[in-house]
mmCIF file with all atom_site columns, C-alpha atoms and ligand atoms in Angstrom:
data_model
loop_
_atom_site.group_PDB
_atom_site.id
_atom_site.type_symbol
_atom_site.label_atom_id
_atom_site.label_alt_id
_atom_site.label_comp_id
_atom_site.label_asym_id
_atom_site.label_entity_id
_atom_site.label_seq_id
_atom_site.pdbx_PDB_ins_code
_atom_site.Cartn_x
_atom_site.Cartn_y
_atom_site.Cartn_z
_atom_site.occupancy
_atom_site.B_iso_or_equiv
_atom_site.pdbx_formal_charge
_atom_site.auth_seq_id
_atom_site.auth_comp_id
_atom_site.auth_asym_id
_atom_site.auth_atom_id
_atom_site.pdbx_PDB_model_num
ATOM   1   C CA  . UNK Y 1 1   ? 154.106 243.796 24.770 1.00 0.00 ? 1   UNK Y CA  1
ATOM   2   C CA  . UNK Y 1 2   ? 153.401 240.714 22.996 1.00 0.00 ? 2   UNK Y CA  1
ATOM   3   C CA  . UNK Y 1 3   ? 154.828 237.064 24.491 1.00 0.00 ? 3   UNK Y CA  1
ATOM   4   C CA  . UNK Y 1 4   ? 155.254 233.882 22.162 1.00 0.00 ? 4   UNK Y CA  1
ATOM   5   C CA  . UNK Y 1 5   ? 155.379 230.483 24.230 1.00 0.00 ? 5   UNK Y CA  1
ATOM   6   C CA  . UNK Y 1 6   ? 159.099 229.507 22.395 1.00 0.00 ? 6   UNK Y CA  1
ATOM   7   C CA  . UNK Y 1 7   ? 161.476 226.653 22.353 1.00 0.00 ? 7   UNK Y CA  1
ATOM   8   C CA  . UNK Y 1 8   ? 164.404 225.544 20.245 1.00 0.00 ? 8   UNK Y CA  1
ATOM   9   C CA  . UNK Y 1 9   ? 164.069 222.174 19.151 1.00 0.00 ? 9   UNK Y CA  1
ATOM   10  C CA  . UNK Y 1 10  ? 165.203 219.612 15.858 1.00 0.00 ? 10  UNK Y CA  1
ATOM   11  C CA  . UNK Y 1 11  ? 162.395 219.012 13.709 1.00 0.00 ? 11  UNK Y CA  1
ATOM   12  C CA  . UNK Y 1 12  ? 163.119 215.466 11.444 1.00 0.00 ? 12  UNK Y CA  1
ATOM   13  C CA  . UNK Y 1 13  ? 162.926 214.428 8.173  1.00 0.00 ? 13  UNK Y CA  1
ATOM   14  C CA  . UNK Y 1 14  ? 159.401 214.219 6.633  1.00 0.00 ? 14  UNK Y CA  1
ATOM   15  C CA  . UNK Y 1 15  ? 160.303 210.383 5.099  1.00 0.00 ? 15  UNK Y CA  1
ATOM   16  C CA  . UNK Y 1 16  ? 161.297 209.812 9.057  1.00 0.00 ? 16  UNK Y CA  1
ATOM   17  C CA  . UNK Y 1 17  ? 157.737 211.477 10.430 1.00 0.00 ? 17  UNK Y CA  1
ATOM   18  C CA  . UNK Y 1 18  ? 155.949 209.525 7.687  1.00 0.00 ? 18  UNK Y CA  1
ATOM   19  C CA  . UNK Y 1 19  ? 157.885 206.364 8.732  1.00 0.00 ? 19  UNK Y CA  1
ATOM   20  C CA  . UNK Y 1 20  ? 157.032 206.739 12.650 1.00 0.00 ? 20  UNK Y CA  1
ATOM   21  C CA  . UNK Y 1 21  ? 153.621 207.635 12.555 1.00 0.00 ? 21  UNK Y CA  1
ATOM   22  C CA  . UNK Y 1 22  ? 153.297 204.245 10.479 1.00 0.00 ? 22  UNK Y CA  1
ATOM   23  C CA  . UNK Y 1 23  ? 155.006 202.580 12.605 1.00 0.00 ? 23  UNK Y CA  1
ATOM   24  C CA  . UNK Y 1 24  ? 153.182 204.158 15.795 1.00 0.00 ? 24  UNK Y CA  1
ATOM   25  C CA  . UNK Y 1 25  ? 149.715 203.175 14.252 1.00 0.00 ? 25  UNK Y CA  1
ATOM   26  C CA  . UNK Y 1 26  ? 150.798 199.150 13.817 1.00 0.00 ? 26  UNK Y CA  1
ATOM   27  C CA  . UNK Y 1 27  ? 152.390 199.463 17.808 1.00 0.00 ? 27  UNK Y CA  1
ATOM   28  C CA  . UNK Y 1 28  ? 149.760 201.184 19.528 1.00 0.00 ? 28  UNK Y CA  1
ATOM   29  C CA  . UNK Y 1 29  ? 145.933 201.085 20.168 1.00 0.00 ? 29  UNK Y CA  1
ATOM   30  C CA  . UNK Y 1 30  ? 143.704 203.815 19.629 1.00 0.00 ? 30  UNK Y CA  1
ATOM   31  C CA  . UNK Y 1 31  ? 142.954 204.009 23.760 1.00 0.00 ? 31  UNK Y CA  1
ATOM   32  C CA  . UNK Y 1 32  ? 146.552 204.764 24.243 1.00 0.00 ? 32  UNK Y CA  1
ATOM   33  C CA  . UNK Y 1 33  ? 146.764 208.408 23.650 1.00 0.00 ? 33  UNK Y CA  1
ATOM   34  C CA  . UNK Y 1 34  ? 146.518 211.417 21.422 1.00 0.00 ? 34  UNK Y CA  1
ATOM   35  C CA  . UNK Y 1 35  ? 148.810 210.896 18.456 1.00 0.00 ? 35  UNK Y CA  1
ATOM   36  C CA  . UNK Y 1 36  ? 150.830 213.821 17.672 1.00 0.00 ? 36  UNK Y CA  1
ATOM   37  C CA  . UNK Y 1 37  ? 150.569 215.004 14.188 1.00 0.00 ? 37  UNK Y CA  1
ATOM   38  C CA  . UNK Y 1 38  ? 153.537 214.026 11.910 1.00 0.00 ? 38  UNK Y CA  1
ATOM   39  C CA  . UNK Y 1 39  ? 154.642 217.688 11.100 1.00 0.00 ? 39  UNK Y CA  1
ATOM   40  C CA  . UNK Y 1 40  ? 154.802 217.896 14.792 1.00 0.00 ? 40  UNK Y CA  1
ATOM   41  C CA  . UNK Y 1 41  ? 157.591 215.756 15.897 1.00 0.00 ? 41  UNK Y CA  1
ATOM   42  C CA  . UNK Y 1 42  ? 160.497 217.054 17.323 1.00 0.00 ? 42  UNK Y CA  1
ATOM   43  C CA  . UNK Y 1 43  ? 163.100 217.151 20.005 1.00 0.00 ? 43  UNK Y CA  1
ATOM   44  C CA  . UNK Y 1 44  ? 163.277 219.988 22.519 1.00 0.00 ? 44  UNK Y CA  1
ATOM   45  C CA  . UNK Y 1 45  ? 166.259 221.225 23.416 1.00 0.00 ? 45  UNK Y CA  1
ATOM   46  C CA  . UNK Y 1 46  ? 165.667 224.389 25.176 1.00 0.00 ? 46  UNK Y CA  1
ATOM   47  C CA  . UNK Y 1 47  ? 162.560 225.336 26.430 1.00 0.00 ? 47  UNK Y CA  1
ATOM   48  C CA  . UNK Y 1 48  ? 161.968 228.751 26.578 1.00 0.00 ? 48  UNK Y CA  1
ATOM   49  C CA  . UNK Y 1 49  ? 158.430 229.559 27.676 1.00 0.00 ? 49  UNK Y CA  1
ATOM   50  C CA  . UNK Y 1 50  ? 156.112 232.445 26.859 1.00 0.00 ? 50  UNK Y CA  1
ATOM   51  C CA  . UNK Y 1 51  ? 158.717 235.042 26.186 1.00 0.00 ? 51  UNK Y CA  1
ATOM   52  C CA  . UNK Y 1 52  ? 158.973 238.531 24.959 1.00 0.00 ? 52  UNK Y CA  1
ATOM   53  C CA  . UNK Y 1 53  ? 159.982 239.449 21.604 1.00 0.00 ? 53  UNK Y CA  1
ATOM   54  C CA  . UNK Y 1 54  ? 163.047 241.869 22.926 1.00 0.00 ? 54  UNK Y CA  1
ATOM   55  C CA  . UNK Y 1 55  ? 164.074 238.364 24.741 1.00 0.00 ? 55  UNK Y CA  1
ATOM   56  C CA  . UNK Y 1 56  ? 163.395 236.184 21.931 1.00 0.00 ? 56  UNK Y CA  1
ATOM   57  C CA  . UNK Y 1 57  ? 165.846 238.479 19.676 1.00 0.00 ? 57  UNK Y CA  1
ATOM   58  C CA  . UNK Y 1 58  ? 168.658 238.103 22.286 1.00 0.00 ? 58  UNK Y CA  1
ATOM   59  C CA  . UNK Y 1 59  ? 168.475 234.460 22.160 1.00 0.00 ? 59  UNK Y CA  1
ATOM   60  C CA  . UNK Y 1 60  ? 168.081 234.362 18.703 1.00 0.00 ? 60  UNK Y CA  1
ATOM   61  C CA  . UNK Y 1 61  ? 171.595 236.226 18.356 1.00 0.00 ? 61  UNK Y CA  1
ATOM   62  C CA  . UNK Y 1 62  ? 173.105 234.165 20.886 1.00 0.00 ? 62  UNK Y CA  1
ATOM   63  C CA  . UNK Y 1 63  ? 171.785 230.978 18.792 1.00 0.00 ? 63  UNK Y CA  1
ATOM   64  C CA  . UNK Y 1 64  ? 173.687 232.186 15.678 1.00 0.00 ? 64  UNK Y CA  1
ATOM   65  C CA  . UNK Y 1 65  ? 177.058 232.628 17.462 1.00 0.00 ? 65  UNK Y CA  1
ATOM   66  C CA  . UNK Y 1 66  ? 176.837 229.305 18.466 1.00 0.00 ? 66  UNK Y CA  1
ATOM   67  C CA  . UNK Y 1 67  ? 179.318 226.452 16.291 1.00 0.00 ? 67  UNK Y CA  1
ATOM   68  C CA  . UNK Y 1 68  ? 178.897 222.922 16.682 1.00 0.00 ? 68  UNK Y CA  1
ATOM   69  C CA  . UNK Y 1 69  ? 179.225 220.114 14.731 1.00 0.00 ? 69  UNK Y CA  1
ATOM   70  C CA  . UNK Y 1 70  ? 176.344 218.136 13.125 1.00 0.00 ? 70  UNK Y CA  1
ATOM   71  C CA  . UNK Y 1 71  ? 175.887 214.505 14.646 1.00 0.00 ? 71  UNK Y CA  1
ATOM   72  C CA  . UNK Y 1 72  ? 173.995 211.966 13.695 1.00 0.00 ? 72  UNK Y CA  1
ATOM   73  C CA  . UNK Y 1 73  ? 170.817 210.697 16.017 1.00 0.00 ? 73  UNK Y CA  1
ATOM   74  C CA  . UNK Y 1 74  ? 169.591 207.222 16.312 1.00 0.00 ? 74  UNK Y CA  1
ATOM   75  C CA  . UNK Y 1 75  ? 166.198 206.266 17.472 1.00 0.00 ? 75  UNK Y CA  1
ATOM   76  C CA  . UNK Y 1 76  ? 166.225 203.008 19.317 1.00 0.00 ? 76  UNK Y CA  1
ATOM   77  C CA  . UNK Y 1 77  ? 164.837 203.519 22.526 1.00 0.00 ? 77  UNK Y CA  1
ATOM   78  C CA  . UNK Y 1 78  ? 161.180 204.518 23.486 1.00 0.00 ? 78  UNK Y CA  1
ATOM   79  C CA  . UNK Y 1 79  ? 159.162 204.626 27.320 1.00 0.00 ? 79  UNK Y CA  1
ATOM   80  C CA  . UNK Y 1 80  ? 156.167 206.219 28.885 1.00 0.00 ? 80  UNK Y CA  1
ATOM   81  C CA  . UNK Y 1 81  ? 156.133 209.036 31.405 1.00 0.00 ? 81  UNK Y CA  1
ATOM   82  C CA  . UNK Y 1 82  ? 152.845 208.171 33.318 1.00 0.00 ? 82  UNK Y CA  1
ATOM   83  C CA  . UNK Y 1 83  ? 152.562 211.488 35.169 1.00 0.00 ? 83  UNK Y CA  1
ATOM   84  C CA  . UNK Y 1 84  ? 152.734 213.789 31.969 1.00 0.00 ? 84  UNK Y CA  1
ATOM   85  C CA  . UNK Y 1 85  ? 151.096 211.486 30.118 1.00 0.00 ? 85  UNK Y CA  1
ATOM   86  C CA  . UNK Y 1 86  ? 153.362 211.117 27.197 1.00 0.00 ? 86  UNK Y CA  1
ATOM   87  C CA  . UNK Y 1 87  ? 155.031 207.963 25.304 1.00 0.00 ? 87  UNK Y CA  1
ATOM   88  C CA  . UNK Y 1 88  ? 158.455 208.920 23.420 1.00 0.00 ? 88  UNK Y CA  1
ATOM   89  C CA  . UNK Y 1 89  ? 161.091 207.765 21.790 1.00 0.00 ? 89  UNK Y CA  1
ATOM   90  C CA  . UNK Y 1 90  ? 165.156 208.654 22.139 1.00 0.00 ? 90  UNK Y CA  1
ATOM   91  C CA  . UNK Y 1 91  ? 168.002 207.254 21.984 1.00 0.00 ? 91  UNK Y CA  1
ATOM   92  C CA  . UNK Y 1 92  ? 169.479 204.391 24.251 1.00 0.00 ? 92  UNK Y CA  1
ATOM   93  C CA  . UNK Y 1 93  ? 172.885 206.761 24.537 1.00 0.00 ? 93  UNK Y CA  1
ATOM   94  C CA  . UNK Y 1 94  ? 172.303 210.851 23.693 1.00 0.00 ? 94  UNK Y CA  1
ATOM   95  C CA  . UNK Y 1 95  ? 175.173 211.665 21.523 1.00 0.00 ? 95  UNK Y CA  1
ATOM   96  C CA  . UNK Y 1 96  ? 177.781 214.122 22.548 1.00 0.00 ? 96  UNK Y CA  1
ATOM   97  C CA  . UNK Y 1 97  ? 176.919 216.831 20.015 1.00 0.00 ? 97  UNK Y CA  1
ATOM   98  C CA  . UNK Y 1 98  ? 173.086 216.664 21.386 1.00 0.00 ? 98  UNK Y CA  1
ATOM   99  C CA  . UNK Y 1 99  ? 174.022 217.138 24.209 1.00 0.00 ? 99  UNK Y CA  1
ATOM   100 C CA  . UNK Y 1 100 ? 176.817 219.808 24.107 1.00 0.00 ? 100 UNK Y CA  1
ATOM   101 C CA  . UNK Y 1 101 ? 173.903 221.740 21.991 1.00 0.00 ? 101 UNK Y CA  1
ATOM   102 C CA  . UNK Y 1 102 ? 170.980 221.295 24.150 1.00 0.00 ? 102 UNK Y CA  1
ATOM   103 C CA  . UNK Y 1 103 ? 173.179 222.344 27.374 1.00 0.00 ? 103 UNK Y CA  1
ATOM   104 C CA  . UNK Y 1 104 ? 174.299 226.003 24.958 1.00 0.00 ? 104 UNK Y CA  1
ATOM   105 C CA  . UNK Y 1 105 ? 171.227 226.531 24.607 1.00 0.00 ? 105 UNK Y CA  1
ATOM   106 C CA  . UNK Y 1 106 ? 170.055 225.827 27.678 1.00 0.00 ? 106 UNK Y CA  1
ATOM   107 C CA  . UNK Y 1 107 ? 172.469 228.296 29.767 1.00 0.00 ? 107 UNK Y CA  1
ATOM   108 C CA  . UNK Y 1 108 ? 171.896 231.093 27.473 1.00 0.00 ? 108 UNK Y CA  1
ATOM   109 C CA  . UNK Y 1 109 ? 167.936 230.490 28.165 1.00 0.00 ? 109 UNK Y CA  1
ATOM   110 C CA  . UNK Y 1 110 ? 168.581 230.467 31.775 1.00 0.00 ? 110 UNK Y CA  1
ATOM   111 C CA  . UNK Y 1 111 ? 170.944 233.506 31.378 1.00 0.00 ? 111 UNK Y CA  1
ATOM   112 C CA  . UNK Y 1 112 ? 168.472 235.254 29.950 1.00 0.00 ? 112 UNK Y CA  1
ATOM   113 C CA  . UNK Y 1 113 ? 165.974 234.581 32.712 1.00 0.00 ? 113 UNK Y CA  1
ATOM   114 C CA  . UNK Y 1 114 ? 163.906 231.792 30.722 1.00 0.00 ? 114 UNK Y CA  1
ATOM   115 C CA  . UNK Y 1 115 ? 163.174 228.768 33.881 1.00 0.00 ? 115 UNK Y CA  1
ATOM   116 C CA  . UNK Y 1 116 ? 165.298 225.864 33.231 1.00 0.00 ? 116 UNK Y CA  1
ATOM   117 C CA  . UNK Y 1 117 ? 163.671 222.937 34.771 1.00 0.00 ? 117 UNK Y CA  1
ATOM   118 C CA  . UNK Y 1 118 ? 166.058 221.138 36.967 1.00 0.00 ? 118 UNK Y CA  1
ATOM   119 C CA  . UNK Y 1 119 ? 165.242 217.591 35.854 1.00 0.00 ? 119 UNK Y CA  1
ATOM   120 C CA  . UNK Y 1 120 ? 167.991 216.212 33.628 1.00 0.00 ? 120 UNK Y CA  1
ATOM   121 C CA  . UNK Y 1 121 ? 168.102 216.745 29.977 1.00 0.00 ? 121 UNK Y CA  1
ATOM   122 C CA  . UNK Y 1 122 ? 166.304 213.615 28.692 1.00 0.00 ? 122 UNK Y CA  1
ATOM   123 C CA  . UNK Y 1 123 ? 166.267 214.009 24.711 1.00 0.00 ? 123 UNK Y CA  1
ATOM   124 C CA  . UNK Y 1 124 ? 163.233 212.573 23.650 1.00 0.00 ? 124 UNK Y CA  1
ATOM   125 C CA  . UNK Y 1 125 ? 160.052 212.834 20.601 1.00 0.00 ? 125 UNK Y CA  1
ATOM   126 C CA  . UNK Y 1 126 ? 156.551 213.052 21.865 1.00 0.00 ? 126 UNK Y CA  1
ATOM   127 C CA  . UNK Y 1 127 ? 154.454 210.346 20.132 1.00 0.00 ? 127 UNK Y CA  1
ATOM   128 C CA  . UNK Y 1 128 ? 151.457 210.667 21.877 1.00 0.00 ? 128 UNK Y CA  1
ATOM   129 C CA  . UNK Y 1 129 ? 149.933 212.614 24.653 1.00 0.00 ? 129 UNK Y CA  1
ATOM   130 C CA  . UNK Y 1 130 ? 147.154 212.177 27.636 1.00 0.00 ? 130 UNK Y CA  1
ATOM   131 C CA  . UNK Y 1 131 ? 148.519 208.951 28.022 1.00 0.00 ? 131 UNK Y CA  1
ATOM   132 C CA  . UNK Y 1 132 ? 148.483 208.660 31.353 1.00 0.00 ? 132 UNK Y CA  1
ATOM   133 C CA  . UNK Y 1 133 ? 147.299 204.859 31.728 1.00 0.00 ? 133 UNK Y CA  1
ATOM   134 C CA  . UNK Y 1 134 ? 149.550 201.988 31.282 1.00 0.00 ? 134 UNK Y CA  1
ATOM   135 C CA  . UNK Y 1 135 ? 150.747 201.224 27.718 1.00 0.00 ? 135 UNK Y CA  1
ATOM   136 C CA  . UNK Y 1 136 ? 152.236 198.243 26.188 1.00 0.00 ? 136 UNK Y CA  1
ATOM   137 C CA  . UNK Y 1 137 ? 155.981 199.755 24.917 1.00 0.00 ? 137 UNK Y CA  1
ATOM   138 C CA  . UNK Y 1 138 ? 156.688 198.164 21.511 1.00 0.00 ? 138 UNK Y CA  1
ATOM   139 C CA  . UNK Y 1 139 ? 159.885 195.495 21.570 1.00 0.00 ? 139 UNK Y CA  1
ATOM   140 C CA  . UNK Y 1 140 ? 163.034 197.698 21.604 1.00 0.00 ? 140 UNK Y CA  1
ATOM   141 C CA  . UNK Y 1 141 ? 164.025 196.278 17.622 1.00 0.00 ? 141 UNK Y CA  1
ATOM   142 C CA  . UNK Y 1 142 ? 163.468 199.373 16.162 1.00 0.00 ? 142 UNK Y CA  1
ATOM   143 C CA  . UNK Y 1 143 ? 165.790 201.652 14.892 1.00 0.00 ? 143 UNK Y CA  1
ATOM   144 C CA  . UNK Y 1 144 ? 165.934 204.290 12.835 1.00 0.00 ? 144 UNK Y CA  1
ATOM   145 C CA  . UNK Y 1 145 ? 168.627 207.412 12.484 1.00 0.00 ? 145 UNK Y CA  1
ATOM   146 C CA  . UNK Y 1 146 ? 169.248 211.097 11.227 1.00 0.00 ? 146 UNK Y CA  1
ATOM   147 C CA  . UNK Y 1 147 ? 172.009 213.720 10.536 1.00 0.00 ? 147 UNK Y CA  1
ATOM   148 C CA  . UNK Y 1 148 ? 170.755 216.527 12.655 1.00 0.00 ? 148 UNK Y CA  1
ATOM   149 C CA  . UNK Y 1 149 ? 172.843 219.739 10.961 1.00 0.00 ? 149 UNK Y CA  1
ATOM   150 C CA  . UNK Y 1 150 ? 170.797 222.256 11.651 1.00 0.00 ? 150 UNK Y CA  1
ATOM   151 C CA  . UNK Y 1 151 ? 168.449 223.304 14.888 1.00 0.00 ? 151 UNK Y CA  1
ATOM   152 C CA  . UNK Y 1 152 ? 165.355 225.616 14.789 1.00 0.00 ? 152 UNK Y CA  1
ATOM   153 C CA  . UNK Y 1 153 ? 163.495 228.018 17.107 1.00 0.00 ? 153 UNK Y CA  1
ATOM   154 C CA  . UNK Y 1 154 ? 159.777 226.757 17.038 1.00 0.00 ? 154 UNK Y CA  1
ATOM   155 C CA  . UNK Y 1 155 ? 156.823 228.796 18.270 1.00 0.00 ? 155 UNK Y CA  1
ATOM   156 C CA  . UNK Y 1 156 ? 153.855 226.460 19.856 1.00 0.00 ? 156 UNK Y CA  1
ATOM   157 C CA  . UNK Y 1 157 ? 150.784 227.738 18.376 1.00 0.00 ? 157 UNK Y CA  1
ATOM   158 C CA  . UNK Y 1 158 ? 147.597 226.877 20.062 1.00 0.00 ? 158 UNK Y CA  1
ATOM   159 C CA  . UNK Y 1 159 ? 144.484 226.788 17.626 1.00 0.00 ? 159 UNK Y CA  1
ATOM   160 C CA  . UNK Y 1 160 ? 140.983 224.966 16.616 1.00 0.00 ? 160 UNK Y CA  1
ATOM   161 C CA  . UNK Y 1 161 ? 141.890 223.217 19.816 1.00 0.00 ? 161 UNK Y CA  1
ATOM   162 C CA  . UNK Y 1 162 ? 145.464 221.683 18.658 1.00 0.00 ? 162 UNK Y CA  1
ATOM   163 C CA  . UNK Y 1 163 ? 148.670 222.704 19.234 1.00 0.00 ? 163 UNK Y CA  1
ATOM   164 C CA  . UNK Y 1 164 ? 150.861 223.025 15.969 1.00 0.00 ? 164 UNK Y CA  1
ATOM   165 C CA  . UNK Y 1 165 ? 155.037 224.055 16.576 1.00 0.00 ? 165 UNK Y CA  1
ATOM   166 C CA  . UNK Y 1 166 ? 155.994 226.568 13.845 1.00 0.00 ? 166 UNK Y CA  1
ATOM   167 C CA  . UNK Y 1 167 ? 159.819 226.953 12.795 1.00 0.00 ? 167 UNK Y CA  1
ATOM   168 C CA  . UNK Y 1 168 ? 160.517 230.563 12.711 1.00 0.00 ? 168 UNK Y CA  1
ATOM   169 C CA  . UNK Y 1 169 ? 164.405 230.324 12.375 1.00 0.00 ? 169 UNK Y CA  1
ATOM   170 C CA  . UNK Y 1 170 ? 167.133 227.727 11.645 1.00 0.00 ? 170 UNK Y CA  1
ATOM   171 C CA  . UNK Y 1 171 ? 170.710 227.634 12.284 1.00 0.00 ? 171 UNK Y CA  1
ATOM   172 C CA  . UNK Y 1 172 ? 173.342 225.065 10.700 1.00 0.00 ? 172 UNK Y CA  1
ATOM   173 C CA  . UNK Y 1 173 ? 175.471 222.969 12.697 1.00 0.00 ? 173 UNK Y CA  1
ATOM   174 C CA  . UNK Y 1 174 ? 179.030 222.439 10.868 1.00 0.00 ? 174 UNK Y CA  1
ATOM   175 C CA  . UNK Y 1 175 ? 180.022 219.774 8.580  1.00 0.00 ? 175 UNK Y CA  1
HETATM 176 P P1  . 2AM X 2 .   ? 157.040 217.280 25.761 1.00 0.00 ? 201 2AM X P1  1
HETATM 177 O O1  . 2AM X 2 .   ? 156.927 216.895 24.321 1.00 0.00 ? 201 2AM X O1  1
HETATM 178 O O2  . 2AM X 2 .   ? 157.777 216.260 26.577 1.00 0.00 ? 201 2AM X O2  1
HETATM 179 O O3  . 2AM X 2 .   ? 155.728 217.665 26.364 1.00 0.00 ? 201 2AM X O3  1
HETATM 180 C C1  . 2AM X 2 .   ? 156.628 222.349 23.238 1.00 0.00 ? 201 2AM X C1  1
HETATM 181 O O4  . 2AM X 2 .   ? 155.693 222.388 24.260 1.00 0.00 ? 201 2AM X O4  1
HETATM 182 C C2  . 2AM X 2 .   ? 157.777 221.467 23.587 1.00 0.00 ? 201 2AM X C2  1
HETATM 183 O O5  . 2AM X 2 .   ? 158.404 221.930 24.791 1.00 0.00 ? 201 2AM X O5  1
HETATM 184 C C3  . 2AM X 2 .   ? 157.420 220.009 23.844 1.00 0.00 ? 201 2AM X C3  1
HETATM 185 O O6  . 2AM X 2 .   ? 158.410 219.208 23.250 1.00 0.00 ? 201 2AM X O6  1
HETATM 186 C C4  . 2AM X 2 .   ? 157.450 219.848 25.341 1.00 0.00 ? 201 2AM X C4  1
HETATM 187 O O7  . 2AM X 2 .   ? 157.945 218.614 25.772 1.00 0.00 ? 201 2AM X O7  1
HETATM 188 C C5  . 2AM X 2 .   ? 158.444 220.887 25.740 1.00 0.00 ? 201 2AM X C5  1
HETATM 189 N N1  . 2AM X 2 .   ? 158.125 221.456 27.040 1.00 0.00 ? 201 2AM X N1  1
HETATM 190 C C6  . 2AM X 2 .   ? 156.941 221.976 27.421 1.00 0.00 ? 201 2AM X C6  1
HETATM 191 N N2  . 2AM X 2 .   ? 157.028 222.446 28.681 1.00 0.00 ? 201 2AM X N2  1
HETATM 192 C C7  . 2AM X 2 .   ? 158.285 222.213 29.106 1.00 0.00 ? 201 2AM X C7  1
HETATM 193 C C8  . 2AM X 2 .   ? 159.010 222.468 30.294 1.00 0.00 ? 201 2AM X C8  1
HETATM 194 N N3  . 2AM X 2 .   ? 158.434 223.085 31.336 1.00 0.00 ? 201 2AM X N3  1
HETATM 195 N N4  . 2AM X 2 .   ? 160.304 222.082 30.364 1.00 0.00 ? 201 2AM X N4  1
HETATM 196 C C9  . 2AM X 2 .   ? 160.885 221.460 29.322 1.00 0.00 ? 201 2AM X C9  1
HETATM 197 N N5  . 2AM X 2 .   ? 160.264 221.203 28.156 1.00 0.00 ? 201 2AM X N5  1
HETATM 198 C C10 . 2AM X 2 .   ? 158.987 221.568 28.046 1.00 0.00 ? 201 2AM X C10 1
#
């Protein structure tokens, strides 16, 4: 049987991807880790590991039951995780509908036997990768937001030695 490495996630708008990789360019050296690719950013909100397709249909059911209202997201806070190597950027206060989404999803992932790390949910958009020496965090004056009304199942596709996310499914969130 075949297994897809999955995860539901919110993809952004490509003015916004075109915006931050700019801006990620002008804020951080070369030497401070692998950019990822504008097409690429996103915010996980389940992850879901390599997965069956007879599991992957379940949860794609469950995902279209679900009813929440769209929220807007606002990017104004960024940090580096030394250990995984990885410098993001959130938001200073996770709204409530984030949240309330990311935990659905989360408990029908674990309900469906999918390993829910423990760690809390800590919304967040990979800039760049391998960046596990210190880096200089840009001044926390940026900000930038998003209406998030809709979320997506991605696939992570690993080829030519990158790793590209592919949106197989979307669901709305209300108006
Ligand atoms: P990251 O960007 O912080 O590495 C695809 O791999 C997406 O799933 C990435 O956004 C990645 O987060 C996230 N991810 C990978 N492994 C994970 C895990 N074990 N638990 C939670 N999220 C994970």
């Amino acid at each position: 049987m075949s297994a897809r490495r999955l995860f539901f996630g919110i993809g952004l708008p490509k003015p916004l991807q075109q915006q931050l990789v700019r801006w990620r360019a002008e804020q951080f050296p070369e030497e401070a880790g692998r950019p990822v690719v504008a097409a690429s950013l996103h915010i996980t909100l389940a992850f879901l590991g390599e997965i069956s397709d007879e599991k992957a249909q379940g949860l794609q059911q469950l995902a279209g039951r679900i009813r929440q209202p769209a929220f807007t997201l606002h990017l104004d806070d960024a940090g580096h995780w030394p250990r995984p190597g990885v410098v993001w950027l959130g938001c200073r206060q996770a709204p409530r509908g984030l949240l309330q989404l990311a935990e659905m999803l989360r408990a029908q992932a674990a309900r469906s036997g999918c390993y829910q790390s423990p760690q809390p949910f800590h919304p967040h958009i990979t800039l760049l990768r391998n960046a596990t020496r210190p880096v200089a965090l840009p001044p926390r004056n940026f900000h930038w937001q998003f209406t998030v009304d809709h979320f997506s199942l991605y696939q992570s596709v690993f080829a030519q030695g990158r790793t590209r996310y592919r949106a197989l499914q979307s669901w709305p969130l209300q108006e």
